[in-house]
């Protein structure tokens, strides 16, 4: 019967390890999202007189892609319609 | 990173459940070691995945040094982190095994010792990274260490094995035959952990990429704000 | 390989009269000579390293009772190599610290010197320094433990082990000095990687002390040689990448 405790301990370690890490990763992802929102807030307030902050890229858009689209003309430059 | 990734996660979870069934229900009880031997399946799968992880650190490090693309650095650090997690699990479960099989929580036998050294090398990798704030320097230095670390692994393995064969300990390694009946549980465990590993790797790499892009945006924002201030 | 080492050079073209290899060697010697001259002036790193290694030896005397001769052959090799390892690491920490503090890095980078030559020069200087400390420690170890140290197996192990340790140590020292924790980083990086050397050196030394036949030394000499061969090639190549980041 003591055997059971060893097994339970070992598998407990495995589950704790895996799910603990998964939980840690999801928390970091959430913190990253929050940091990004804060950054956008700061930039929005700072650049309120600057035209075009309402055209700021979304969170999951790559900055390079945004620039590319702007250059190609498929996305309006800041300030334009 | 959406549906494909989620499907991967579901597949991994399913395989884990299947492996659990195989390990606890299907696999036969080992002759000498009893039911506690069932630790073996997930323990070995963990260790194997950790090793795969460290190989990916090597690949990412080498690729970063050659191409200077941040994506490779993201792969390297993600693989290192996940590798440390899996190695820790392997070490701890190995320790439980040692307690059951040999009566002590630790034994300086080849496998446990080598695993501990691997753990130390990749923890050093992570500590090196945390000690360098500049992104490019951090990526380069950790890539250099990543290459050295992995190249060192076979030499470490050889040296520890010979060290222990010269002074044979009372207890030897796992000393277990893998019966054909154990194959399903064994290979299912390997497959399950590999899938879970890939799932975690994709997750962690995407997180790192987002982090890199955030840092870049911060840099651009600072530049832009600086411009505004100077133009009044 | 020489081409790969030269790839990142910002160099004035080598005059045709001097062959590539000859100029590489003379550049390395120049780097090494500069370091050794600086060290000879003050001798602070060498003396500090030696005293530290000596202190480790002394402390071990309190850790283990070395009066019974069995204990001496059992613990002797370990004590010797821990003392040498820790001492060598202290010394290695200083290979690049002078450049870091006094800003000589930029000077080195601007020099028309092959990056690989900088590594070889630094490595050679560090090797000589470590060898000097070992030469001083060995007689003292023989004195404290009454064990004979001037044995071929022991000397061979020392030579091979020191080469590998200093090779990797020079590379890591260059990186460590440019991190937030500076010299604290070096042991963290170097010790796990250098474990094969430490294990092989200790066991090789033990073969010498216990007077066993040379064939027993074979596994350890193999490990040391393999380590040296691999890292003497790998470290100079990797060093060029480290140098690129050293300006910051």
XYZ file of C-alpha atoms in Angstrom:
561
model
C 0.000 0.000 0.000
C 2.942 2.279 0.655
C 3.693 1.798 -3.032
C 0.630 3.817 -3.870
C 2.049 6.886 -2.163
C 5.191 6.774 -4.294
C 3.130 6.545 -7.434
C 0.828 9.312 -6.277
C 3.797 11.529 -5.413
C 5.482 10.929 -8.751
C 2.372 11.603 -10.795
C 1.512 14.544 -8.600
C 4.881 16.043 -9.466
C 4.217 15.512 -13.162
C 0.781 17.150 -13.080
C 1.889 19.986 -10.852
C 4.861 20.585 -13.094
C 2.962 20.572 -16.367
C -0.102 22.476 -15.275
C 1.900 24.808 -13.101
C 3.995 25.784 -16.099
C 0.931 26.149 -18.280
C -0.632 28.413 -15.680
C 2.590 30.430 -15.452
C 2.616 30.889 -19.226
C -1.006 32.037 -19.371
C -0.358 34.530 -16.610
C 2.634 35.939 -18.505
C 0.514 36.220 -21.647
C -2.107 38.156 -19.714
C 0.517 40.466 -18.202
C 1.943 41.075 -21.643
C -1.502 42.018 -22.942
C -1.999 44.402 -20.047
C 1.392 45.991 -20.604
C 0.506 46.538 -24.210
C -2.801 48.179 -23.320
C -1.015 50.466 -20.887
C 1.440 51.394 -23.611
C -1.372 52.200 -25.993
C -3.118 54.286 -23.341
C 0.060 56.238 -22.683
C 0.621 56.848 -26.363
C -3.012 57.825 -26.913
C -2.963 60.469 -24.164
C 0.490 61.749 -25.090
C -0.248 62.097 -28.743
C -3.800 63.376 -28.452
C -3.066 66.394 -30.685
C -1.210 64.145 -33.078
C -3.461 62.992 -35.879
C -3.816 59.336 -36.476
C -3.540 57.580 -33.109
C -7.017 56.285 -33.668
C -5.433 54.445 -36.585
C -2.966 52.708 -34.267
C -2.450 49.027 -35.111
C -4.256 46.363 -33.135
C -2.505 44.184 -30.583
C -2.071 41.171 -32.790
C -1.015 43.060 -35.886
C 2.674 42.927 -36.605
C 4.212 46.402 -36.813
C 6.055 45.393 -39.981
C 2.782 44.335 -41.614
C 1.185 47.661 -40.703
C 4.060 49.582 -42.258
C 3.933 47.414 -45.342
C 0.211 48.051 -45.772
C 0.674 51.762 -45.297
C 3.380 51.846 -47.958
C 1.235 49.799 -50.319
C -1.620 52.205 -49.816
C -4.103 49.631 -48.561
C -4.136 51.194 -45.085
C -4.636 54.956 -44.587
C -1.736 56.901 -43.158
C -2.329 58.531 -39.776
C -4.672 61.414 -40.168
C -6.127 60.404 -43.509
C -9.541 58.840 -43.950
C -1.704 30.525 -33.203
C -5.363 29.734 -33.051
C -7.188 26.624 -34.080
C -4.245 24.427 -35.117
C -2.565 25.081 -31.831
C -5.687 24.341 -29.855
C -6.171 21.137 -31.800
C -2.617 20.199 -30.888
C -3.388 20.787 -27.244
C -6.493 18.649 -27.405
C -4.565 15.887 -29.174
C -1.841 16.046 -26.560
C -4.307 15.859 -23.713
C -6.093 12.944 -25.346
C -2.846 11.060 -25.798
C -1.915 11.705 -22.194
C -5.193 10.214 -21.065
C -4.696 7.252 -23.376
C -1.180 6.793 -22.061
C -2.457 6.925 -18.491
C -4.886 4.162 -19.254
C -2.150 2.129 -20.893
C 0.225 2.702 -18.011
C -2.173 1.877 -15.211
C -4.557 -0.593 -16.738
C -2.947 -2.267 -19.713
C 0.713 -2.514 -18.752
C 1.670 -5.575 -16.748
C 3.050 -5.298 -13.244
C 6.798 -5.569 -13.272
C 8.183 -8.717 -11.729
C 10.786 -7.312 -9.357
C 9.768 -3.736 -8.736
C 5.991 -3.982 -8.517
C 3.491 -1.305 -9.276
C 5.817 1.592 -8.498
C 7.605 0.717 -11.703
C 4.729 2.494 -13.467
C 6.528 5.746 -12.683
C 9.022 4.653 -15.300
C 6.840 5.344 -18.339
C 6.193 9.019 -17.755
C 9.592 9.550 -16.180
C 11.439 8.319 -19.268
C 9.064 10.207 -21.582
C 9.845 13.364 -19.604
C 13.586 12.810 -19.794
C 13.450 12.123 -23.522
C 11.406 15.271 -24.138
C 13.854 17.291 -22.059
C 16.694 16.056 -24.196
C 14.798 16.919 -27.367
C 14.256 20.346 -25.887
C 17.945 20.887 -25.323
C 18.677 19.813 -28.855
C 16.304 22.546 -30.001
C 18.177 25.051 -27.842
C 21.270 24.056 -29.798
C 19.504 24.405 -33.138
C 18.015 27.770 -32.208
C 21.327 29.052 -30.868
C 23.278 28.013 -33.952
C 20.628 29.409 -36.281
C 20.554 32.700 -34.410
C 24.320 33.101 -34.640
C 24.193 32.470 -38.385
C 21.074 34.444 -39.300
C 20.642 37.009 -36.488
C 16.881 36.525 -36.696
C 15.146 37.106 -33.368
C 12.720 34.254 -34.047
C 15.537 31.734 -33.523
C 16.382 33.329 -30.205
C 12.729 33.024 -29.223
C 12.885 29.318 -30.058
C 16.086 28.845 -28.073
C 14.865 30.471 -24.864
C 11.496 28.732 -25.069
C 13.106 25.338 -25.560
C 15.508 26.032 -22.684
C 12.731 27.021 -20.313
C 10.556 24.054 -21.187
C 13.619 21.815 -21.024
C 14.348 22.963 -17.490
C 10.741 22.288 -16.492
C 10.811 18.779 -17.941
C 14.258 18.048 -16.505
C 13.067 19.159 -13.081
C 10.115 16.811 -13.338
C 12.436 14.011 -14.484
C 14.795 14.674 -11.581
C 12.030 14.736 -8.994
C 10.306 11.611 -10.298
C 13.713 9.957 -10.548
C 14.258 10.821 -6.920
C 10.942 9.252 -5.924
C 12.000 6.181 -7.857
C 15.341 6.128 -6.051
C 13.595 6.310 -2.675
C 11.429 3.374 -3.568
C 14.052 1.242 -5.292
C 17.131 2.006 -3.206
C 15.858 3.573 -0.018
C 17.451 7.001 -0.462
C 16.070 10.149 -2.051
C 19.273 10.605 -4.007
C 21.962 8.402 -5.403
C 25.003 9.550 -7.333
C 24.388 7.061 -10.089
C 25.036 7.868 -13.762
C 21.545 8.738 -14.946
C 20.512 10.905 -12.032
C 23.893 12.637 -11.962
C 23.892 13.377 -15.682
C 20.322 14.679 -15.476
C 21.345 16.954 -12.630
C 24.264 18.304 -14.663
C 22.021 18.959 -17.660
C 19.664 20.796 -15.355
C 22.555 22.909 -14.065
C 23.763 23.787 -17.553
C 20.359 24.979 -18.724
C 19.579 26.793 -15.520
C 22.886 28.593 -16.101
C 21.606 29.431 -19.596
C 18.479 31.027 -18.150
C 20.454 32.877 -15.495
C 22.822 34.229 -18.127
C 19.855 35.594 -20.032
C 18.382 37.283 -17.011
C 21.706 39.025 -16.345
C 21.797 40.815 -19.713
C 19.292 43.599 -20.330
C 20.311 44.395 -23.907
C 18.371 42.231 -26.334
C 21.033 41.677 -28.981
C 23.796 40.919 -26.473
C 21.502 38.613 -24.557
C 20.594 36.666 -27.660
C 24.212 36.349 -28.825
C 25.724 35.389 -25.496
C 23.065 32.852 -24.670
C 23.374 31.413 -28.175
C 27.113 30.951 -27.621
C 26.443 29.249 -24.292
C 23.664 27.190 -25.845
C 26.072 25.802 -28.427
C 28.815 25.071 -25.891
C 26.348 23.488 -23.470
C 24.886 21.072 -25.952
C 28.238 20.074 -27.455
C 29.365 19.372 -23.904
C 26.478 16.994 -23.163
C 27.951 13.822 -24.724
C 31.293 14.475 -23.027
C 29.564 14.942 -19.672
C 27.603 11.760 -20.236
C 30.722 9.748 -21.062
C 32.713 11.093 -18.144
C 29.987 10.383 -15.583
C 29.415 6.902 -16.929
C 33.076 6.005 -16.725
C 33.310 7.622 -13.324
C 30.657 5.297 -12.030
C 31.905 2.178 -13.817
C 35.348 2.577 -12.279
C 33.784 2.677 -8.841
C 30.759 0.454 -9.183
C 28.127 1.392 -6.697
C 26.070 -1.119 -4.796
C 23.031 -0.083 -6.734
C 23.033 -0.067 -10.491
C 20.822 1.856 -12.922
C 17.212 1.067 -13.573
C 18.055 -2.541 -14.353
C 14.809 -3.371 -16.018
C 13.877 -5.299 -19.117
C 11.266 -3.748 -21.296
C 8.801 -6.511 -21.971
C 6.883 -6.408 -25.254
C 3.678 -6.049 -23.257
C 5.018 -2.762 -21.963
C 5.532 -1.310 -25.431
C 2.065 0.297 -25.822
C 2.319 2.180 -22.544
C 5.906 3.182 -23.254
C 5.391 4.479 -26.754
C 2.083 6.092 -25.961
C 3.761 7.972 -23.125
C 6.554 9.077 -25.445
C 4.088 10.263 -28.080
C 1.893 12.015 -25.536
C 4.754 13.928 -23.993
C 6.143 14.857 -27.380
C 2.812 16.384 -28.382
C 2.491 18.230 -25.104
C 6.035 19.457 -25.591
C 5.321 20.826 -29.059
C 2.159 22.490 -27.760
C 4.073 24.182 -24.947
C 6.902 25.140 -27.282
C 4.605 26.867 -29.755
C 2.855 28.645 -26.890
C 6.070 29.828 -25.272
C 7.702 30.859 -28.563
C 4.663 32.922 -29.549
C 4.760 34.583 -26.141
C 8.424 35.403 -26.627
C 7.787 36.821 -30.092
C 5.040 39.051 -28.717
C 7.397 40.163 -25.991
C 10.080 40.972 -28.564
C 7.609 42.985 -30.614
C 6.414 44.801 -27.514
C 9.988 45.782 -26.683
C 10.445 46.982 -30.226
C 7.251 49.047 -30.049
C 8.366 50.512 -26.743
C 11.571 51.537 -28.415
C 9.706 53.115 -31.315
C 7.268 54.840 -28.956
C 10.104 56.298 -26.933
C 11.666 57.565 -30.124
C 8.368 59.034 -31.273
C 7.669 60.703 -27.944
C 11.172 62.078 -27.977
C 10.476 63.563 -31.386
C 7.257 65.176 -30.170
C 9.017 66.706 -27.223
C 11.780 68.142 -29.370
C 9.337 69.529 -31.946
C 7.200 70.948 -29.134
C 38.873 27.556 -40.393
C 41.241 30.470 -40.625
C 38.876 32.063 -43.122
C 36.016 31.766 -40.697
C 38.107 33.376 -38.000
C 39.048 36.230 -40.256
C 35.510 36.898 -41.479
C 34.696 39.450 -38.811
C 37.955 41.289 -38.978
C 38.011 44.983 -39.562
C 41.567 44.843 -40.663
C 44.174 46.566 -42.692
C 45.185 44.069 -45.362
C 48.055 41.875 -44.329
C 51.273 42.661 -46.156
C 52.056 39.913 -48.586
C 55.519 39.342 -47.199
C 54.065 37.845 -43.981
C 52.056 34.671 -44.462
C 48.519 34.591 -43.023
C 49.386 32.041 -40.386
C 52.545 33.844 -39.358
C 50.710 37.117 -38.946
C 47.946 35.390 -36.967
C 50.541 33.940 -34.629
C 52.371 37.213 -34.224
C 49.099 39.030 -33.505
C 48.213 36.438 -30.859
C 51.635 36.783 -29.309
C 51.204 40.541 -29.245
C 47.879 40.254 -27.394
C 49.323 37.714 -24.983
C 52.465 39.739 -24.412
C 50.434 42.841 -23.617
C 48.426 40.970 -20.982
C 51.469 39.280 -19.486
C 53.420 42.529 -19.344
C 50.545 44.198 -17.529
C 50.349 41.323 -15.111
C 54.103 41.215 -14.509
C 54.021 44.857 -13.534
C 51.624 44.392 -10.652
C 51.416 40.598 -10.205
C 48.121 41.149 -8.428
C 46.081 38.534 -10.280
C 48.715 35.837 -10.024
C 49.387 36.404 -6.350
C 45.710 36.729 -5.497
C 44.923 33.517 -7.343
C 47.775 31.677 -5.675
C 46.845 32.773 -2.168
C 43.217 31.869 -2.803
C 44.146 28.371 -3.995
C 46.390 27.996 -0.966
C 43.588 29.030 1.365
C 41.308 26.430 -0.184
C 43.985 23.800 0.430
C 44.294 24.857 4.044
C 40.562 24.910 4.653
C 40.253 21.399 3.312
C 42.675 20.320 5.969
C 39.977 21.215 8.473
C 37.301 19.575 6.373
C 38.980 16.191 6.241
C 41.358 14.551 8.649
C 44.316 13.905 6.398
C 46.457 12.097 8.917
C 45.537 8.499 8.013
C 47.217 7.704 4.711
C 44.018 6.135 3.334
C 42.234 9.401 3.714
C 45.008 11.145 1.900
C 44.773 9.066 -1.260
C 40.989 9.107 -1.042
C 40.499 12.807 -0.575
C 43.788 14.066 -1.985
C 42.926 14.248 -5.682
C 39.640 15.996 -4.961
C 41.267 18.522 -2.681
C 43.989 19.305 -5.182
C 41.590 19.803 -8.043
C 39.015 21.818 -6.138
C 41.810 24.108 -5.076
C 43.166 24.437 -8.606
C 39.718 24.814 -10.152
C 38.538 27.528 -7.820
C 41.852 29.339 -8.027
C 41.945 29.151 -11.818
C 38.409 30.466 -11.966
C 39.341 33.470 -9.870
C 42.170 34.203 -12.261
C 40.011 33.693 -15.346
C 37.538 36.205 -14.049
C 40.185 38.834 -14.623
C 41.105 38.018 -18.194
C 38.757 40.644 -19.555
C 37.907 42.659 -16.486
C 40.752 45.113 -17.021
C 39.498 45.884 -20.500
C 35.988 46.290 -19.192
C 36.972 48.713 -16.442
C 39.512 50.757 -18.316
C 37.668 50.776 -21.620
C 40.281 48.870 -23.547
C 37.652 46.874 -25.407
C 37.070 49.572 -27.964
C 40.804 49.848 -28.441
C 41.090 46.133 -29.046
C 38.183 46.215 -31.466
C 39.648 49.072 -33.453
C 42.989 47.324 -33.671
C 43.664 45.714 -37.039
C 43.843 42.395 -35.284
C 42.101 39.190 -36.224
C 39.316 38.361 -33.739
C 40.597 34.817 -33.473
C 44.052 36.125 -32.617
C 42.603 38.066 -29.692
C 41.128 34.862 -28.340
C 44.325 32.876 -28.810
C 46.373 35.625 -27.199
C 44.059 35.892 -24.199
C 43.931 32.125 -23.920
C 47.716 31.825 -24.000
C 48.167 34.492 -21.327
C 45.521 32.929 -19.084
C 47.063 29.488 -19.599
C 50.513 30.719 -18.563
C 49.068 32.445 -15.527
C 47.172 29.340 -14.449
C 50.206 27.151 -15.059
C 52.286 29.428 -12.840
C 49.756 29.150 -10.030
C 49.591 25.374 -10.403
C 53.374 25.146 -10.321
C 53.307 26.998 -7.016
C 50.427 25.033 -5.521
C 51.653 21.528 -6.342
C 54.711 21.546 -4.065
C 52.615 22.942 -1.233
C 50.041 20.221 -1.758
C 52.826 17.632 -1.648
C 54.041 19.209 1.555
C 50.643 19.227 3.263
C 49.592 15.745 2.261
C 52.924 14.000 2.000
C 51.882 12.647 -1.391
C 54.240 12.568 -4.307
C 53.014 14.831 -7.062
C 55.786 14.694 -9.623
C 54.322 11.705 -11.371
C 53.819 11.527 -15.140
C 50.087 10.603 -14.956
C 49.412 13.520 -12.667
C 51.384 15.979 -14.741
C 49.753 14.840 -17.966
C 46.297 15.223 -16.427
C 47.175 18.681 -15.186
C 48.389 19.818 -18.582
C 45.400 18.469 -20.509
C 42.889 19.551 -17.904
C 44.222 23.086 -17.631
C 44.169 23.577 -21.385
C 40.490 22.646 -21.654
C 39.455 24.570 -18.563
C 41.198 27.755 -19.665
C 39.931 27.415 -23.237
C 36.286 27.454 -22.199
C 37.009 29.803 -19.306
C 38.457 32.478 -21.589
C 35.350 32.439 -23.776
C 32.986 32.532 -20.804
C 35.020 35.187 -19.057
C 34.574 37.466 -22.049
C 30.813 37.037 -21.769
C 30.582 37.112 -17.983
C 32.353 40.431 -17.676
C 29.644 42.006 -19.842
C 26.699 40.861 -17.773
C 25.047 42.558 -14.841
C 26.626 40.253 -12.273
C 30.087 40.373 -13.882
C 32.532 37.890 -12.440
C 29.798 36.144 -10.458
C 28.477 34.770 -13.720
C 31.673 32.907 -14.598
C 31.452 30.042 -12.058
C 27.794 29.531 -12.971
C 28.656 29.103 -16.626
C 32.011 27.380 -16.355
C 31.620 24.812 -13.596
C 28.754 22.755 -15.050
C 30.361 22.729 -18.483
C 33.804 21.845 -17.105
C 32.572 18.898 -15.045
C 34.115 16.335 -17.424
C 37.491 17.975 -16.895
C 37.113 18.030 -13.142
C 35.985 14.403 -12.992
C 38.674 13.184 -15.391
C 41.393 15.204 -13.679
C 40.501 13.911 -10.232
C 40.304 10.305 -11.352
C 43.487 10.575 -13.397
C 45.270 12.021 -10.407
C 43.973 9.222 -8.247
C 45.440 6.662 -10.648
C 48.762 8.416 -10.181
C 48.551 8.438 -6.388
C 47.495 4.831 -6.100
C 50.269 3.756 -8.429
C 47.986 1.922 -10.782
C 49.085 1.002 -14.305
C 48.911 3.508 -17.137
C 46.086 1.647 -18.859
C 43.775 2.740 -16.057
C 44.415 6.292 -17.113
C 43.093 5.725 -20.607
C 39.424 6.679 -20.105
C 40.412 9.905 -18.385
C 43.037 10.901 -20.903
C 40.436 10.205 -23.596
C 37.888 12.470 -21.955
C 40.416 15.261 -21.466
C 41.740 14.992 -24.999
C 38.241 14.914 -26.469
C 37.224 17.958 -24.445
C 40.358 19.863 -25.442
C 40.063 18.967 -29.118
C 36.407 19.963 -29.346
C 36.630 23.213 -27.455
C 39.944 24.436 -28.821
C 38.181 24.490 -32.186
C 34.760 25.657 -31.047
C 35.733 28.461 -28.668
C 37.748 30.640 -31.069
C 34.933 30.371 -33.598
C 32.318 31.374 -31.036
C 34.534 34.141 -29.694
C 34.085 36.221 -32.828
C 30.365 36.506 -32.054
C 31.094 37.516 -28.489
C 33.517 40.193 -29.668
C 30.842 41.776 -31.830
C 28.747 42.423 -28.755
C 31.577 43.582 -26.561
C 31.552 47.159 -27.646
C 28.338 47.834 -25.708
